[in-house]
CSV table of C-alpha atoms in Angstrom, one decimal:
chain,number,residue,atom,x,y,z
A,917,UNK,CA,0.0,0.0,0.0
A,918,UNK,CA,0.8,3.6,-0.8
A,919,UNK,CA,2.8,5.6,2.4
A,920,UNK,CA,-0.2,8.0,2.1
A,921,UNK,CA,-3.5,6.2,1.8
A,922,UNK,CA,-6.1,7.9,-0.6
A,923,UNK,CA,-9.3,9.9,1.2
A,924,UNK,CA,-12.6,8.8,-0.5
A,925,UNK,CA,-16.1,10.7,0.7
A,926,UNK,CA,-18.3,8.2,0.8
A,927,UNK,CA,-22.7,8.8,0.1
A,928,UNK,CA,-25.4,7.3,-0.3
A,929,UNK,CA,-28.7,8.0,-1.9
A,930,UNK,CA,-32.3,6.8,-1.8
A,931,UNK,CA,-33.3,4.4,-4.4
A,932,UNK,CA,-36.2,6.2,-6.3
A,933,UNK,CA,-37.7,8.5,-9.4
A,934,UNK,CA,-34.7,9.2,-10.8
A,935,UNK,CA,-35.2,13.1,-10.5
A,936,UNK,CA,-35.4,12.6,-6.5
A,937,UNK,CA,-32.3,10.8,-6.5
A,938,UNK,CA,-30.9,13.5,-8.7
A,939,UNK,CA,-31.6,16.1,-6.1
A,940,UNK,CA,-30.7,14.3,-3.1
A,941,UNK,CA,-27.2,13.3,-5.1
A,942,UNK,CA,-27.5,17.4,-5.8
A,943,UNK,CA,-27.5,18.3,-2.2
A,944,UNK,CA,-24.7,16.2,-1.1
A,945,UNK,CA,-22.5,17.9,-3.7
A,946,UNK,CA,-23.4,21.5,-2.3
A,947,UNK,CA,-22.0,20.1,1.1
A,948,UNK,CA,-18.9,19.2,-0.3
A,949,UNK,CA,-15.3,21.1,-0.6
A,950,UNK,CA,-13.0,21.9,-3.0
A,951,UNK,CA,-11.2,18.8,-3.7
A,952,UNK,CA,-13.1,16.7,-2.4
A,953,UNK,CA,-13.8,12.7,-4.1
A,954,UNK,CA,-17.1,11.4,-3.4
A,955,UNK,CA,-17.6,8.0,-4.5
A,956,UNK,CA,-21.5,7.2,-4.5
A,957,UNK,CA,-23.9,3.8,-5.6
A,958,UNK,CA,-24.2,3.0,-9.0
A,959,UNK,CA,-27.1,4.1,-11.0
A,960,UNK,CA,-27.2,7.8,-10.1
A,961,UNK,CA,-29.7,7.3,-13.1
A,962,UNK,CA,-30.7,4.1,-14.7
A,963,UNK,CA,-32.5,5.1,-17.6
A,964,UNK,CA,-31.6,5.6,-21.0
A,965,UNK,CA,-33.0,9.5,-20.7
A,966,UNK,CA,-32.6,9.9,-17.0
A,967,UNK,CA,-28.6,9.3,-17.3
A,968,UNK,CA,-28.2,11.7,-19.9
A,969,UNK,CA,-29.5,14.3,-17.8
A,970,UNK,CA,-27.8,13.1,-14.8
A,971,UNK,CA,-24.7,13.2,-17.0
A,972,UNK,CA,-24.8,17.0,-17.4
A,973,UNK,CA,-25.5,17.6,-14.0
A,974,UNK,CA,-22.4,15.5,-12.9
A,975,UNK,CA,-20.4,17.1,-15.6
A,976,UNK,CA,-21.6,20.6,-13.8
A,977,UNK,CA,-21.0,19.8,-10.7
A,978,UNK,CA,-17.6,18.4,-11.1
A,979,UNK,CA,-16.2,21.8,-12.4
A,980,UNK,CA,-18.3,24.2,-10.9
A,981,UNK,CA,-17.5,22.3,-7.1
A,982,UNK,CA,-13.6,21.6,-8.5
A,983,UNK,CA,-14.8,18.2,-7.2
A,984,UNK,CA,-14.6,14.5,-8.6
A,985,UNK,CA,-17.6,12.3,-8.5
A,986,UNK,CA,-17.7,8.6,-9.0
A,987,UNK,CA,-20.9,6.8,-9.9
A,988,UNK,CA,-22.2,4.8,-12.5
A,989,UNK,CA,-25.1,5.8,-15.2
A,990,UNK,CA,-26.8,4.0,-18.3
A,991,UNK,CA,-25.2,5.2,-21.2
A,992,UNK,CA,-22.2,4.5,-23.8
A,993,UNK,CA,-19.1,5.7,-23.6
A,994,UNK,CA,-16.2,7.1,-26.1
A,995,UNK,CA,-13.5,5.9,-24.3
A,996,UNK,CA,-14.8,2.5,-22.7
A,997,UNK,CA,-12.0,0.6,-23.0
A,998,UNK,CA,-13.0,-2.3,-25.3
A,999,UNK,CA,-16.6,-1.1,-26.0
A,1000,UNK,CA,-18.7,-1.2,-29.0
A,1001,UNK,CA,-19.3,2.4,-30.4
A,1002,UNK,CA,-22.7,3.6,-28.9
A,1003,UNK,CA,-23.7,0.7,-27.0
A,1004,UNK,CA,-25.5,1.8,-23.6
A,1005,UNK,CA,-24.3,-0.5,-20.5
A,1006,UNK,CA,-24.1,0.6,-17.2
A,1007,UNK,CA,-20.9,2.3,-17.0
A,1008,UNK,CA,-18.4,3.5,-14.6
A,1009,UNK,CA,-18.1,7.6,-14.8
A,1010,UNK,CA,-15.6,9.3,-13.1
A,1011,UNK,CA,-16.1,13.7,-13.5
A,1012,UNK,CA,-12.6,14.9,-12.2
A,1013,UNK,CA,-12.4,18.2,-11.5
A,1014,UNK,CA,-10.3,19.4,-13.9
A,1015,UNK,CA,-13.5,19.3,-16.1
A,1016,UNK,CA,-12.5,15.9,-18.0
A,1017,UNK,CA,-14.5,12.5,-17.5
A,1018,UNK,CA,-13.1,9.3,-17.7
A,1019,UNK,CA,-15.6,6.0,-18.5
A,1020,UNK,CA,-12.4,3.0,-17.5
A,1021,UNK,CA,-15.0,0.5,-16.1
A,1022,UNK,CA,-19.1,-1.1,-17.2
A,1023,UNK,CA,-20.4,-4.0,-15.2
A,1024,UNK,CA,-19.8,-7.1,-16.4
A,1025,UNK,CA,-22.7,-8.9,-14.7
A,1026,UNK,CA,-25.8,-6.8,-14.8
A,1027,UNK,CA,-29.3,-8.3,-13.6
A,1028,UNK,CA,-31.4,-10.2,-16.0
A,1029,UNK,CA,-34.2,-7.3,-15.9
A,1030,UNK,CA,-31.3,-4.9,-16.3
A,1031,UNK,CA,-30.4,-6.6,-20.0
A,1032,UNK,CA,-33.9,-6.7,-20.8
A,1033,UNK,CA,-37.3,-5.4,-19.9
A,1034,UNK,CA,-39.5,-8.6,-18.3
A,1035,UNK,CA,-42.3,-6.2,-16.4
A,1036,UNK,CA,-43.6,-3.3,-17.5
A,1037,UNK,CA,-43.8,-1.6,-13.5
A,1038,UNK,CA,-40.8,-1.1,-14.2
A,1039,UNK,CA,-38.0,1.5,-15.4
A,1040,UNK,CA,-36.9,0.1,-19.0
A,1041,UNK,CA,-32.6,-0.3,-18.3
A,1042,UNK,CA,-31.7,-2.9,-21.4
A,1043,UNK,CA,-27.8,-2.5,-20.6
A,1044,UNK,CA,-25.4,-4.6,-22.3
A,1045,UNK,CA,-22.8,-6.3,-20.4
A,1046,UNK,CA,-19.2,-5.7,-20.4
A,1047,UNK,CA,-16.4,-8.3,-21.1
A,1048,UNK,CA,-13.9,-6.3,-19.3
A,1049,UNK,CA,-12.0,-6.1,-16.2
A,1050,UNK,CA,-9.4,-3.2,-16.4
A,1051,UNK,CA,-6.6,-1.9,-14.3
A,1052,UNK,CA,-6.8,1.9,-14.1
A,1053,UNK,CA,-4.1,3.9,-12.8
A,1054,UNK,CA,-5.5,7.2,-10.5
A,1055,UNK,CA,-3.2,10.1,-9.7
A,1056,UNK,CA,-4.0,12.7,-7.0
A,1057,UNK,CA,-1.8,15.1,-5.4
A,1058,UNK,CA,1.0,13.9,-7.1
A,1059,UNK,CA,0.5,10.1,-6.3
A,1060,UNK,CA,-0.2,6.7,-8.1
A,1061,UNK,CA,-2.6,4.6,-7.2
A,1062,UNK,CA,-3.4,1.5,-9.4
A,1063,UNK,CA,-7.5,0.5,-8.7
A,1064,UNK,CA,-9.8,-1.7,-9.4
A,1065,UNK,CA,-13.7,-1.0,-10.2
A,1066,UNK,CA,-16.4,-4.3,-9.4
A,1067,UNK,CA,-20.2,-2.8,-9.8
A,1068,UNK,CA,-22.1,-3.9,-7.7
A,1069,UNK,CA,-22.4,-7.8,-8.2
A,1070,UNK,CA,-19.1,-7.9,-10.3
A,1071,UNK,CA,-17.5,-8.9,-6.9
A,1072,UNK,CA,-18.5,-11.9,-8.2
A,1073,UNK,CA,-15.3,-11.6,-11.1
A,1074,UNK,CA,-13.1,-11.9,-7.8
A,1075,UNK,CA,-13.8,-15.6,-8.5
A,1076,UNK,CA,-12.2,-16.2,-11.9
A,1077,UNK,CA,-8.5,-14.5,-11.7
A,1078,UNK,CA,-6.1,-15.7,-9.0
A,1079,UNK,CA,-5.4,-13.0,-6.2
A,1080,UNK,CA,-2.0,-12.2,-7.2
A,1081,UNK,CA,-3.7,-10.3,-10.6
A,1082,UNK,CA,-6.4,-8.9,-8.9
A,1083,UNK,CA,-3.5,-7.0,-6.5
A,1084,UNK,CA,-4.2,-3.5,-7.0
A,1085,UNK,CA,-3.7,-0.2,-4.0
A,1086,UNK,CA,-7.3,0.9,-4.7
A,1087,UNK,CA,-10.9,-1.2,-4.8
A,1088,UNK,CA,-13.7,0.7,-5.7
A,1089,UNK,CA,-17.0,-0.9,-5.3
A,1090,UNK,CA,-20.5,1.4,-6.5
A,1091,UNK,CA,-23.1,-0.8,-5.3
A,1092,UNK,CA,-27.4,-1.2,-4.9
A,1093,UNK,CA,-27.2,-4.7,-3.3
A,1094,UNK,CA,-30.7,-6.2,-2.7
A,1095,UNK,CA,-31.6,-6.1,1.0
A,1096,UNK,CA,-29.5,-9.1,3.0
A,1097,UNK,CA,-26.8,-8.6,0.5
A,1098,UNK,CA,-25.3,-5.7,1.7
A,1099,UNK,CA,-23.4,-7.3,4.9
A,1100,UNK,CA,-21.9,-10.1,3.1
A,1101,UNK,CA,-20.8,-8.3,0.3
A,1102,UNK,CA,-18.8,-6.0,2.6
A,1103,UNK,CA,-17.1,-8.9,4.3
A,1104,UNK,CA,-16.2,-10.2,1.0
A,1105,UNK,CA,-14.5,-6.6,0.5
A,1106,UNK,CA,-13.2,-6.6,4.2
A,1107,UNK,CA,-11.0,-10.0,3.4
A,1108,UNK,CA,-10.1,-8.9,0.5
A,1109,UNK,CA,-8.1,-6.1,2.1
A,1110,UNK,CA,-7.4,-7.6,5.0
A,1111,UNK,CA,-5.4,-10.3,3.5
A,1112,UNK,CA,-3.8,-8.4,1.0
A,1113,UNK,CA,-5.4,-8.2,-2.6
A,1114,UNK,CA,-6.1,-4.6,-2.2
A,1115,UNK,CA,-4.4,-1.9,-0.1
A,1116,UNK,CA,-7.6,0.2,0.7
A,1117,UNK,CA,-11.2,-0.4,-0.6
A,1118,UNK,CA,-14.6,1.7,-0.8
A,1119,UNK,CA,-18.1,0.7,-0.7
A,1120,UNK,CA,-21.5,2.3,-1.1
A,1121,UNK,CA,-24.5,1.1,-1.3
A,1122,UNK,CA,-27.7,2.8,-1.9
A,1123,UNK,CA,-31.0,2.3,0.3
A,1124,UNK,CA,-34.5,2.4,0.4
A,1125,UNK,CA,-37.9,3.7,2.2
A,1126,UNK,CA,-40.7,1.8,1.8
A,1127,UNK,CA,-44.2,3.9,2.3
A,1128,UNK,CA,-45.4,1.1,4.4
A,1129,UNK,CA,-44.2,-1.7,6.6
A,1130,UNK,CA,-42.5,-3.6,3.8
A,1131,UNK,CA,-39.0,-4.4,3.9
A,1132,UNK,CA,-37.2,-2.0,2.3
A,1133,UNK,CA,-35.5,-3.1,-1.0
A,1134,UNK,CA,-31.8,-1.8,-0.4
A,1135,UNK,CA,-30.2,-0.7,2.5
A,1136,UNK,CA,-27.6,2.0,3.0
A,1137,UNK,CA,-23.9,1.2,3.3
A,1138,UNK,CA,-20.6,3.7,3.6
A,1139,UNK,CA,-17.4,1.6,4.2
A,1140,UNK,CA,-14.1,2.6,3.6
A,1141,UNK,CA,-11.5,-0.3,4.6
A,1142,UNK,CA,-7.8,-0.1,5.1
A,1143,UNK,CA,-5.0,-3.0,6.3
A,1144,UNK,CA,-4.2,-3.0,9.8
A,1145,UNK,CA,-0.5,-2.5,10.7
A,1146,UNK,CA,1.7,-5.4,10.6
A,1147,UNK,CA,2.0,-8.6,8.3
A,1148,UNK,CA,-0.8,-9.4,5.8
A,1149,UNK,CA,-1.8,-12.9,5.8
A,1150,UNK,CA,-2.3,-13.7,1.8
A,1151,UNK,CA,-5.3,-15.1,0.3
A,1152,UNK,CA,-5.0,-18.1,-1.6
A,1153,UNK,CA,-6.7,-18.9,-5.1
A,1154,UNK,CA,-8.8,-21.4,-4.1
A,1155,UNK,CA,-9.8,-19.7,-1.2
A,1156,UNK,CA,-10.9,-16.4,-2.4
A,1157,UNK,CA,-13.1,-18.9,-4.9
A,1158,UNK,CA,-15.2,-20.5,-1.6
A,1159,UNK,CA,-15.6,-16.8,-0.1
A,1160,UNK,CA,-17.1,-15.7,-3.5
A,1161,UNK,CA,-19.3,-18.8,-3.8
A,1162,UNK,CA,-20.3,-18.5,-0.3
A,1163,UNK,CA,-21.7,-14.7,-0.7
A,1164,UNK,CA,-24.0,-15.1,-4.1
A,1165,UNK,CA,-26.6,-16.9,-5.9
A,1166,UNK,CA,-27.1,-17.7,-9.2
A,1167,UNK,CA,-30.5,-17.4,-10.8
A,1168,UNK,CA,-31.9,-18.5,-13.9
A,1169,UNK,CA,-32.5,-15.1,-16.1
A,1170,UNK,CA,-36.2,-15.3,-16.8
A,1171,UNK,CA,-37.2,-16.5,-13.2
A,1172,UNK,CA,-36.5,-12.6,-11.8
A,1173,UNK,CA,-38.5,-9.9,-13.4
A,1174,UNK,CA,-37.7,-6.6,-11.3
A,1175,UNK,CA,-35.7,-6.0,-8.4
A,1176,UNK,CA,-38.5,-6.6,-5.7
A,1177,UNK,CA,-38.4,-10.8,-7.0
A,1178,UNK,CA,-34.3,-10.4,-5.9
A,1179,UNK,CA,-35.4,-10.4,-2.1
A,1180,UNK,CA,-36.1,-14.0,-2.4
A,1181,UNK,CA,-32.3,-14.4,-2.6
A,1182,UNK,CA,-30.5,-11.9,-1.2
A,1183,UNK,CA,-32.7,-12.0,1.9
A,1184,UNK,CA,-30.8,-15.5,2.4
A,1185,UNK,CA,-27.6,-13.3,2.8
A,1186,UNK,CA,-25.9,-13.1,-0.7
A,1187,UNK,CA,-25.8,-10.6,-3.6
A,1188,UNK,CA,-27.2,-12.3,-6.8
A,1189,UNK,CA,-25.8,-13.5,-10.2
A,1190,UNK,CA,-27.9,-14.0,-13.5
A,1191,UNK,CA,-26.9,-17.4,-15.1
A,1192,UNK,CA,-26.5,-15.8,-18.2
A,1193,UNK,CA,-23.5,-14.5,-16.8
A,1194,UNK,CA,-22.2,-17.1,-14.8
A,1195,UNK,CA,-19.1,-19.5,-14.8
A,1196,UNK,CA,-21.5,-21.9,-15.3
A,1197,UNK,CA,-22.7,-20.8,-18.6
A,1198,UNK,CA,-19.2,-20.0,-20.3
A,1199,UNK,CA,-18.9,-16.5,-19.0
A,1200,UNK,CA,-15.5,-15.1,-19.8
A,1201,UNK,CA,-13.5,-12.0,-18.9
A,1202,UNK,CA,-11.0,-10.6,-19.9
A,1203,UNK,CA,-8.0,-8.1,-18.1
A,1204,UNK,CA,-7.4,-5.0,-19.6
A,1205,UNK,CA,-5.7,-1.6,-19.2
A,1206,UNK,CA,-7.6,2.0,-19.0
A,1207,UNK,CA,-4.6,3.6,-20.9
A,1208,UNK,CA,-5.3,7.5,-19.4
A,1209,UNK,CA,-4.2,8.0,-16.3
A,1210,UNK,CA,-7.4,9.9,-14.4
A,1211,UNK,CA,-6.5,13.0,-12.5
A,1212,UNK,CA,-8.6,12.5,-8.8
């Protein structure tokens, strides 16, 4: 790890109408200071329409606050790494505040009712996945920090590369886990760091309020996580692959709808995994590089 560990500002938002979420994202960034990096959940916006707007605003806010926000939104980006031109997945942003945005990072494992529309309650997403998992170097004040970006249930990728090339200073982890998924995910990301695969890591995860007694779908999370003085026991291969199969489920694609169906699995205590995009079913990713390095 790095002699001088990197300060993340970590939010959360409520999951809702994209416009509320908007300005509740909107008031966090008039609290914050010059300089300051706020990493939040993913879909700031998960429509089509709604993350094009949200894109301005972040754009805004970045250089009007001389701030850098990290999120993820529903849209394509030029300089995905690896990407097909104009093809909308749900992609990593990061609005620096020297005005320039950087896309390094999509999620490679979106839900089934995020690739396509199965009820019509529901927001229409229709992301495409990503094949990618890059390294992206980050530079603030002067310092390099090599990082890694898993959205969400791409923790899940933590399964198919040995430790030693997943070793990066920096995890990053923009998450809306389904309630009962929260907690184990963040243990996943706590041994991760504790035993050496990344130097630091940050997690947020977005929440929920019901109007009425129902559980709420999501539920809020803000860690930051940092290894404790002293040796670092190492994780082994084939140990990091029983923690990973031990904090999800797999799914077939058609059997889950909308998000609401999810609570039937992650209330068991493990984020979720569409088989479409599982080991199982051929999945493959591939390591790649972010060439920029991204000014924090």
């Amino acid at each position: 790890m790095k002699t001088r560990p990197l300060d993340v500002k970590l939010h959360t938002f409520g999951m809702a109408a994209e416009d509320r979420q908007l300005a509740e994202i909107a008031g966090q960034v008039e609290s914050a200071n010059p300089g300051d990096i706020l990493l939040l959940p993913e879909y700031a916006a998960y429509t089509a329409e709604g993350s094009d707007i949200a894109y301005e605003a972040f754009c805004r806010w970045a250089r009007e606050k001389q701030i850098t926000l990290i999120t993820t939104l529903n849209r394509a980006a030029d300089d995905l790494p690896y990407s097909e031109a104009g093809v909308r997945a749900n992609t990593l942003f990061i609005f620096s505040a020297n005005g320039k945005v950087h896309a390094p990072q999509a999620k490679v494992t979106p839900q089934s009712f995020e690739m396509q529309w199965m009820d019509e309650k529901s927001p229409i997403i229709n992301v495409k996945p990503y094949t990618h998992l890059n390294r992206v170097v980050l530079r603030h004040e002067g310092q390099a920090y090599s990082a890694l970006f898993l959205i969400c249930s791409d923790l899940y990728l933590l399964k198919l590369f040995p430790p030693e090339e997943l070793r990066e200073d920096v995890l990053f982890c923009p998450a809306n886990f389904g309630n009962g998924a929260e907690g184990v995910a963040g243990q996943l990301i706590e041994t991760c760091v504790e035993r050496g695969v990344f130097g630091q890591a940050f997690y947020a995860n977005c929440y929920q309020k019901p109007k009425s007694k129902h559980l709420p779908l999501t539920v809020a999370v803000t860690q930051s996580f940092g290894q404790a003085e002293g040796a670092v026991a190492k994780l082994g291969a084939a140990d990091l692959v029983r923690q990973v199969d031990a904090s999800h489920h797999l799914y077939h694609d058609d059997s889950h709808p909308n998000f609401l169906s999810m609570l039937d699995l992650t209330r068991r205590g493990g984020f979720t995994v569409p088989h479409s995009r599982s080991v199982e079913s051929g999945l493959t990713v591939y390591t790649g590089t972010y060439d920029r390095v991204i000014e924090i």
